[in-house]
Amino acid sequence: EKQQSTNRLAIDKLKKHEGIRLGLHGDSKLIPTIGIGHKITGETFNSLIGIGYSTEEARKILDGDEKLTIEKAEELFQKDLDEKIKSTKNLIRNYNSLSPNLQAELIQLNFRGDLVQGKDTRKLINAGKFKEAAKELLRHKEYESYKNSGESNSITRRLESASNALRNEENK
């Protein structure tokens, strides 16, 4: 039940932050992306085949000539989410003891790549030093760049949301 609650929270947060774009597009860093935040990699072609597209359809989607259906975007997202939940559990030793909200925030950080890149933040979380981890998380080049320019966007909002969840975990 706790896991379902966490997964629902993570899905809601990710869909809000990522949005859904059925066609090939560049994300905020111009990384080729499709669907709900699916970064195009060497595995994407096989993933598209795995969710039922033909070889020809998968090629057309990756060439930008065709779009995903909403249903297939959801399927691709669910595969990505399952993978990120599993890797979040591997990265965060005390994952199961954390609140559903923090678990969901850590999943969304991992989805964006911040949990893997943020080794210092991760060490602090694993040591149970949530308040320090909350501060460390915001020592993030991209975050600081946007904040210094006065810009608020989905990146700043999602990092602040995760930072707040870490602070709240310290107080529970």
Short mmCIF file of N, CA and C in Angstrom, two decimals, residues 30-111:
data_model
loop_
_atom_site.label_atom_id
_atom_site.label_comp_id
_atom_site.label_asym_id
_atom_site.label_seq_id
_atom_site.Cartn_x
_atom_site.Cartn_y
_atom_site.Cartn_z
N LEU A 30 18.04 20.57 -24.63
CA LEU A 30 18.02 20.17 -26.04
C LEU A 30 18.39 18.71 -26.27
N ILE A 31 18.22 17.89 -25.22
CA ILE A 31 18.43 16.45 -25.34
C ILE A 31 17.20 15.86 -26.02
N PRO A 32 17.38 15.07 -27.09
CA PRO A 32 16.23 14.48 -27.77
C PRO A 32 15.39 13.64 -26.80
N THR A 33 14.11 13.93 -26.78
CA THR A 33 13.19 13.34 -25.81
C THR A 33 11.87 13.06 -26.51
N ILE A 34 11.10 12.14 -25.96
CA ILE A 34 9.79 11.82 -26.51
C ILE A 34 8.87 11.36 -25.38
N GLY A 35 7.58 11.54 -25.55
CA GLY A 35 6.61 11.04 -24.58
C GLY A 35 6.66 11.81 -23.28
N ILE A 36 6.74 11.09 -22.19
CA ILE A 36 6.78 11.70 -20.86
C ILE A 36 8.23 11.62 -20.37
N GLY A 37 9.05 12.55 -20.86
CA GLY A 37 10.43 12.65 -20.40
C GLY A 37 11.34 11.49 -20.76
N HIS A 38 11.01 10.74 -21.82
CA HIS A 38 11.88 9.63 -22.21
C HIS A 38 13.03 10.17 -23.06
N LYS A 39 14.24 10.09 -22.49
CA LYS A 39 15.44 10.52 -23.20
C LYS A 39 15.79 9.48 -24.26
N ILE A 40 16.00 9.94 -25.49
CA ILE A 40 16.35 9.03 -26.58
C ILE A 40 17.78 8.51 -26.36
N THR A 41 17.89 7.19 -26.30
CA THR A 41 19.19 6.53 -26.14
C THR A 41 19.30 5.43 -27.20
N GLY A 42 20.38 4.72 -27.17
CA GLY A 42 20.55 3.58 -28.06
C GLY A 42 19.54 2.47 -27.82
N GLU A 43 18.91 2.48 -26.64
CA GLU A 43 17.93 1.45 -26.28
C GLU A 43 16.51 1.82 -26.71
N THR A 44 16.28 3.07 -27.10
CA THR A 44 14.92 3.52 -27.37
C THR A 44 14.26 2.75 -28.51
N PHE A 45 15.01 2.46 -29.56
CA PHE A 45 14.45 1.72 -30.69
C PHE A 45 13.86 0.39 -30.19
N ASN A 46 14.65 -0.36 -29.40
CA ASN A 46 14.17 -1.64 -28.86
C ASN A 46 13.01 -1.45 -27.90
N SER A 47 13.03 -0.36 -27.15
CA SER A 47 11.91 -0.08 -26.24
C SER A 47 10.62 0.15 -27.03
N LEU A 48 10.72 0.86 -28.15
CA LEU A 48 9.54 1.11 -28.98
C LEU A 48 9.01 -0.20 -29.57
N ILE A 49 9.93 -1.07 -29.99
CA ILE A 49 9.53 -2.39 -30.50
C ILE A 49 8.86 -3.17 -29.35
N GLY A 50 9.45 -3.07 -28.16
CA GLY A 50 8.94 -3.78 -26.99
C GLY A 50 7.54 -3.37 -26.57
N ILE A 51 7.12 -2.16 -26.92
CA ILE A 51 5.76 -1.73 -26.56
C ILE A 51 4.80 -1.86 -27.75
N GLY A 52 5.28 -2.56 -28.80
CA GLY A 52 4.35 -2.92 -29.87
C GLY A 52 4.47 -2.20 -31.19
N TYR A 53 5.44 -1.30 -31.33
CA TYR A 53 5.62 -0.65 -32.62
C TYR A 53 6.39 -1.56 -33.56
N SER A 54 6.09 -1.45 -34.86
CA SER A 54 6.86 -2.20 -35.86
C SER A 54 8.21 -1.51 -36.03
N THR A 55 9.14 -2.19 -36.69
CA THR A 55 10.46 -1.62 -36.97
C THR A 55 10.30 -0.31 -37.74
N GLU A 56 9.43 -0.32 -38.74
CA GLU A 56 9.23 0.87 -39.57
C GLU A 56 8.64 2.02 -38.74
N GLU A 57 7.64 1.72 -37.91
CA GLU A 57 7.03 2.76 -37.08
C GLU A 57 8.05 3.34 -36.10
N ALA A 58 8.85 2.46 -35.49
CA ALA A 58 9.86 2.91 -34.52
C ALA A 58 10.86 3.84 -35.20
N ARG A 59 11.29 3.49 -36.39
CA ARG A 59 12.23 4.35 -37.14
C ARG A 59 11.61 5.72 -37.42
N LYS A 60 10.35 5.70 -37.85
CA LYS A 60 9.67 6.97 -38.18
C LYS A 60 9.52 7.84 -36.93
N ILE A 61 9.23 7.22 -35.81
CA ILE A 61 9.11 7.98 -34.55
C ILE A 61 10.45 8.60 -34.20
N LEU A 62 11.51 7.82 -34.29
CA LEU A 62 12.85 8.32 -33.93
C LEU A 62 13.37 9.33 -34.95
N ASP A 63 12.87 9.28 -36.17
CA ASP A 63 13.24 10.28 -37.18
C ASP A 63 12.39 11.54 -37.06
N GLY A 64 11.36 11.49 -36.20
CA GLY A 64 10.49 12.65 -36.04
C GLY A 64 9.37 12.72 -37.06
N ASP A 65 9.18 11.64 -37.84
CA ASP A 65 8.15 11.64 -38.88
C ASP A 65 6.79 11.15 -38.37
N GLU A 66 6.79 10.46 -37.24
CA GLU A 66 5.55 10.00 -36.62
C GLU A 66 5.62 10.30 -35.13
N LYS A 67 4.44 10.28 -34.49
CA LYS A 67 4.37 10.53 -33.05
C LYS A 67 3.92 9.27 -32.32
N LEU A 68 4.22 9.23 -31.03
CA LEU A 68 3.69 8.17 -30.18
C LEU A 68 2.19 8.38 -30.03
N THR A 69 1.47 7.31 -29.73
CA THR A 69 0.09 7.48 -29.28
C THR A 69 0.16 7.78 -27.78
N ILE A 70 -0.89 8.32 -27.24
CA ILE A 70 -0.91 8.60 -25.79
C ILE A 70 -0.73 7.29 -25.01
N GLU A 71 -1.39 6.23 -25.46
CA GLU A 71 -1.30 4.94 -24.77
C GLU A 71 0.14 4.41 -24.77
N LYS A 72 0.81 4.53 -25.90
CA LYS A 72 2.19 4.03 -25.99
C LYS A 72 3.15 4.94 -25.20
N ALA A 73 2.86 6.24 -25.16
CA ALA A 73 3.67 7.14 -24.33
C ALA A 73 3.57 6.73 -22.87
N GLU A 74 2.35 6.36 -22.45
CA GLU A 74 2.13 5.90 -21.07
C GLU A 74 2.89 4.59 -20.81
N GLU A 75 2.85 3.67 -21.78
CA GLU A 75 3.57 2.40 -21.63
C GLU A 75 5.07 2.61 -21.51
N LEU A 76 5.61 3.48 -22.37
CA LEU A 76 7.03 3.78 -22.34
C LEU A 76 7.40 4.43 -21.01
N PHE A 77 6.56 5.35 -20.55
CA PHE A 77 6.78 6.01 -19.26
C PHE A 77 6.78 4.98 -18.13
N GLN A 78 5.84 4.05 -18.15
CA GLN A 78 5.76 3.05 -17.08
C GLN A 78 7.03 2.20 -17.03
N LYS A 79 7.56 1.84 -18.21
CA LYS A 79 8.82 1.08 -18.25
C LYS A 79 9.95 1.91 -17.66
N ASP A 80 10.03 3.18 -18.05
CA ASP A 80 11.07 4.07 -17.51
C ASP A 80 10.91 4.21 -16.00
N LEU A 81 9.67 4.39 -15.55
CA LEU A 81 9.40 4.58 -14.12
C LEU A 81 9.81 3.34 -13.33
N ASP A 82 9.44 2.16 -13.81
CA ASP A 82 9.80 0.92 -13.10
C ASP A 82 11.32 0.82 -12.94
N GLU A 83 12.03 1.16 -14.00
CA GLU A 83 13.50 1.12 -13.98
C GLU A 83 14.05 2.14 -12.96
N LYS A 84 13.47 3.34 -12.93
CA LYS A 84 13.95 4.38 -12.02
C LYS A 84 13.61 4.08 -10.57
N ILE A 85 12.48 3.45 -10.33
CA ILE A 85 12.13 3.05 -8.95
C ILE A 85 13.16 2.04 -8.46
N LYS A 86 13.45 1.05 -9.30
CA LYS A 86 14.43 0.02 -8.93
C LYS A 86 15.80 0.64 -8.66
N SER A 87 16.26 1.53 -9.54
CA SER A 87 17.59 2.12 -9.34
C SER A 87 17.60 3.09 -8.15
N THR A 88 16.47 3.76 -7.87
CA THR A 88 16.40 4.63 -6.70
C THR A 88 16.57 3.80 -5.43
N LYS A 89 15.92 2.66 -5.39
CA LYS A 89 16.04 1.77 -4.22
C LYS A 89 17.48 1.29 -4.06
N ASN A 90 18.18 1.09 -5.16
CA ASN A 90 19.59 0.66 -5.09
C ASN A 90 20.51 1.79 -4.64
N LEU A 91 20.17 3.02 -5.01
CA LEU A 91 21.02 4.17 -4.67
C LEU A 91 20.81 4.65 -3.23
N ILE A 92 19.59 4.49 -2.72
CA ILE A 92 19.23 5.01 -1.39
C ILE A 92 19.01 3.82 -0.45
N ARG A 93 19.99 3.63 0.43
CA ARG A 93 19.97 2.46 1.32
C ARG A 93 18.74 2.41 2.23
N ASN A 94 18.33 3.56 2.74
CA ASN A 94 17.21 3.60 3.70
C ASN A 94 15.88 3.92 3.01
N TYR A 95 15.79 3.66 1.72
CA TYR A 95 14.61 4.01 0.92
C TYR A 95 13.30 3.57 1.56
N ASN A 96 13.23 2.30 1.98
CA ASN A 96 11.95 1.77 2.50
C ASN A 96 11.49 2.42 3.78
N SER A 97 12.39 3.06 4.51
CA SER A 97 12.00 3.70 5.77
C SER A 97 11.59 5.16 5.56
N LEU A 98 11.71 5.67 4.35
CA LEU A 98 11.39 7.07 4.08
C LEU A 98 9.90 7.26 3.83
N SER A 99 9.44 8.48 4.02
CA SER A 99 8.03 8.79 3.76
C SER A 99 7.72 8.62 2.27
N PRO A 100 6.46 8.30 1.94
CA PRO A 100 6.08 8.18 0.52
C PRO A 100 6.40 9.45 -0.27
N ASN A 101 6.23 10.62 0.33
CA ASN A 101 6.51 11.86 -0.39
C ASN A 101 7.99 11.97 -0.75
N LEU A 102 8.88 11.65 0.21
CA LEU A 102 10.31 11.73 -0.09
C LEU A 102 10.70 10.65 -1.09
N GLN A 103 10.15 9.46 -0.95
CA GLN A 103 10.43 8.41 -1.93
C GLN A 103 10.07 8.90 -3.34
N ALA A 104 8.89 9.51 -3.48
CA ALA A 104 8.44 10.01 -4.78
C ALA A 104 9.37 11.10 -5.30
N GLU A 105 9.81 11.99 -4.40
CA GLU A 105 10.74 13.05 -4.81
C GLU A 105 12.08 12.47 -5.26
N LEU A 106 12.54 11.44 -4.57
CA LEU A 106 13.82 10.82 -4.96
C LEU A 106 13.69 10.12 -6.31
N ILE A 107 12.54 9.52 -6.57
CA ILE A 107 12.30 8.89 -7.87
C ILE A 107 12.34 9.94 -8.97
N GLN A 108 11.66 11.09 -8.73
CA GLN A 108 11.65 12.12 -9.77
C GLN A 108 13.04 12.73 -9.95
N LEU A 109 13.82 12.84 -8.88
CA LEU A 109 15.21 13.31 -9.03
C LEU A 109 16.02 12.32 -9.87
N ASN A 110 15.82 11.04 -9.60
CA ASN A 110 16.53 10.01 -10.33
C ASN A 110 16.10 9.99 -11.80
N PHE A 111 14.84 10.23 -12.06
CA PHE A 111 14.32 10.27 -13.43
C PHE A 111 15.06 11.35 -14.23
#
